[in-house]
Amino acid sequence: KCVKCGGVATIYNKDGFPTCSKHRNEKISAPKCPQCKSLMILREGKYGKFWGCSAYPMCDGIEKL
């Protein structure tokens, strides 16, 4: 999914975020953690990319892309 609008992601922008063609040149800001409100970091795990809390391991908040 596009990290900006939630639509179908067809490409990655220059920062490495999955985006649709409408948002490919836009600067994407990281979302806030739903648990502790810290910034999230784009991470890659066994099952693909996801947003992980920057305060890990103190906070284990995640969001699927």
Tab-separated table of C-alpha atoms in Angstrom:
chain	number	residue	atom	x	y	z
A	1	LYS	CA	0.000	0.000	0.000
A	2	CYS	CA	1.034	3.579	-0.624
A	3	VAL	CA	2.233	5.104	2.662
A	4	LYS	CA	0.667	8.447	1.727
A	5	CYS	CA	-2.871	7.528	0.607
A	6	GLY	CA	-3.244	3.783	1.196
A	7	GLY	CA	-3.711	3.061	-2.513
A	8	VAL	CA	-1.909	0.402	-4.500
A	9	ALA	CA	1.853	1.019	-4.347
A	10	THR	CA	3.532	0.561	-7.708
A	11	ILE	CA	6.993	2.016	-7.022
A	12	TYR	CA	9.341	3.081	-4.232
A	13	ASN	CA	10.165	6.775	-3.879
A	14	LYS	CA	13.720	8.077	-3.444
A	15	ASP	CA	13.514	7.515	0.343
A	16	GLY	CA	12.574	3.844	-0.123
A	17	PHE	CA	8.898	4.120	0.848
A	18	PRO	CA	6.266	2.254	-1.228
A	19	THR	CA	4.120	4.825	-3.050
A	20	CYS	CA	1.596	5.085	-5.835
A	21	SER	CA	2.438	6.996	-8.996
A	22	LYS	CA	0.680	10.154	-7.683
A	23	HIS	CA	3.023	10.472	-4.678
A	24	ARG	CA	6.346	9.259	-6.101
A	25	ASN	CA	8.048	12.674	-5.854
A	26	GLU	CA	6.609	13.748	-2.497
A	27	LYS	CA	8.536	13.752	0.743
A	28	ILE	CA	7.015	11.154	3.055
A	29	SER	CA	7.100	11.746	6.778
A	30	ALA	CA	7.161	8.866	9.218
A	31	PRO	CA	4.001	8.194	11.239
A	32	LYS	CA	3.939	8.355	15.037
A	33	CYS	CA	3.879	5.192	17.133
A	34	PRO	CA	0.345	4.309	18.283
A	35	GLN	CA	1.660	3.276	21.716
A	36	CYS	CA	4.261	5.864	22.749
A	37	LYS	CA	3.963	8.599	20.049
A	38	SER	CA	7.666	8.328	19.013
A	39	LEU	CA	8.526	8.407	15.306
A	40	MET	CA	8.296	5.139	13.404
A	41	ILE	CA	11.100	3.717	11.261
A	42	LEU	CA	10.587	1.743	8.049
A	43	ARG	CA	11.955	-1.739	8.732
A	44	GLU	CA	12.095	-4.981	6.814
A	45	GLY	CA	11.361	-8.305	8.450
A	46	LYS	CA	10.689	-11.906	7.577
A	47	TYR	CA	7.264	-11.078	6.104
A	48	GLY	CA	8.124	-7.796	4.372
A	49	LYS	CA	8.333	-4.104	5.223
A	50	PHE	CA	6.600	-2.521	8.194
A	51	TRP	CA	6.748	0.568	10.416
A	52	GLY	CA	8.534	-0.127	13.717
A	53	CYS	CA	8.862	2.196	16.706
A	54	SER	CA	12.160	4.059	16.973
A	55	ALA	CA	12.098	3.467	20.757
A	56	TYR	CA	12.429	-0.311	20.310
A	57	PRO	CA	13.095	-2.363	22.534
A	58	MET	CA	11.431	-0.149	25.176
A	59	CYS	CA	8.349	0.076	22.945
A	60	ASP	CA	7.331	-2.633	20.477
A	61	GLY	CA	4.721	-0.667	18.499
A	62	ILE	CA	4.376	-1.661	14.826
A	63	GLU	CA	2.122	-0.824	11.872
A	64	LYS	CA	1.729	-2.846	8.703
A	65	LEU	CA	2.268	-1.132	5.379
